C-alpha positions as MATLAB code, in Angstrom:
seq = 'XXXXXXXXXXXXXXXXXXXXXXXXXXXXXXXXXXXXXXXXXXXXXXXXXXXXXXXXXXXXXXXXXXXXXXXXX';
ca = [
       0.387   37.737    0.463;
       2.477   35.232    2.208;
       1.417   36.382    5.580;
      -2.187   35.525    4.352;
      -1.436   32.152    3.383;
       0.689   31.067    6.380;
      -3.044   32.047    8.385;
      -4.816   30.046    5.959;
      -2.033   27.209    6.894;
      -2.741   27.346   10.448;
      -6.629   28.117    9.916;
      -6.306   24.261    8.140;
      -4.072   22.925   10.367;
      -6.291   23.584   13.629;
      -9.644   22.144   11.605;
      -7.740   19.586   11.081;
      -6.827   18.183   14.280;
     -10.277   19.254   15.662;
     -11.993   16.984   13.075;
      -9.559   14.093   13.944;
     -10.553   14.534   17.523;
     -14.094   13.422   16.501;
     -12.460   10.517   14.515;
     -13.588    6.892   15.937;
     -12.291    3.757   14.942;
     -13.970    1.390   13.556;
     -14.469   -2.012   15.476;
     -13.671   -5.399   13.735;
     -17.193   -6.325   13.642;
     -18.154   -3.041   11.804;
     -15.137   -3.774    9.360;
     -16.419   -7.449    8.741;
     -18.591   -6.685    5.776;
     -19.756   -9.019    2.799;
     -17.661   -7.649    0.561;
     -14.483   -7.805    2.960;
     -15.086  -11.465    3.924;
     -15.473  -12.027   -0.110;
     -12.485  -10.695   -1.046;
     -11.057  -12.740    1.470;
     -12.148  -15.937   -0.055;
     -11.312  -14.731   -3.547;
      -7.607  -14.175   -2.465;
      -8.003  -17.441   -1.314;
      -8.409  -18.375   -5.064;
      -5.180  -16.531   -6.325;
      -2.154  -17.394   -6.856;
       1.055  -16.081   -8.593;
       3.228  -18.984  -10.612;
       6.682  -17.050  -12.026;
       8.050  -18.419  -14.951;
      11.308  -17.428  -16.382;
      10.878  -19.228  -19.387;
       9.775  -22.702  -20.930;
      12.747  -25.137  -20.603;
      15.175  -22.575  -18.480;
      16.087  -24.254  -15.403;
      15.977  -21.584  -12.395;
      19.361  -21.144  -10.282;
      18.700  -20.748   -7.295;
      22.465  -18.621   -6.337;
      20.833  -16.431   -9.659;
      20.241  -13.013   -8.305;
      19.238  -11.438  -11.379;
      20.686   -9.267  -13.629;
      23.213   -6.896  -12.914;
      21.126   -4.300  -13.356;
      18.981   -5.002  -10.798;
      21.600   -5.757   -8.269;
      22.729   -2.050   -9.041;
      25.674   -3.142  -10.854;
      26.491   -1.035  -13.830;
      29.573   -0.986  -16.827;
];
């Protein structure tokens, strides 16, 4: 039984790299669609605003809680 699936292992293995030998990149211009050059401009639009609370006045030597830092009781 194992003998059988080490073959099927190296039957996949060797279809593998034969189908990868076919592989072609693509060029930029081929990867410049519509919808690539959209999302672009849509990330453009994003933005990420942290906010640690309403009045809370950030330190900027704060480097979280000890927790994150890996420190532990």
């Amino acid at each position: 039984m194992a003998s059988a699936a080490m073959a099927m292992s190296s039957v996949s293995v060797v279809c593998s790299s034969l189908l990868l030998r076919t592989f072609k990149k693509p060029s930029p211009e081929q990867l410049r669609t519509t919808e690539y050059l959209q999302s672009i401009h849509l990330e453009e639009l994003d933005s990420v605003s942290v906010h640690r609370g309403l009045d809370e006045k950030v330190d900027p030597n704060d480097r979280g809680t000890a927790l994150a830092n890996g420190k532990r009781d």
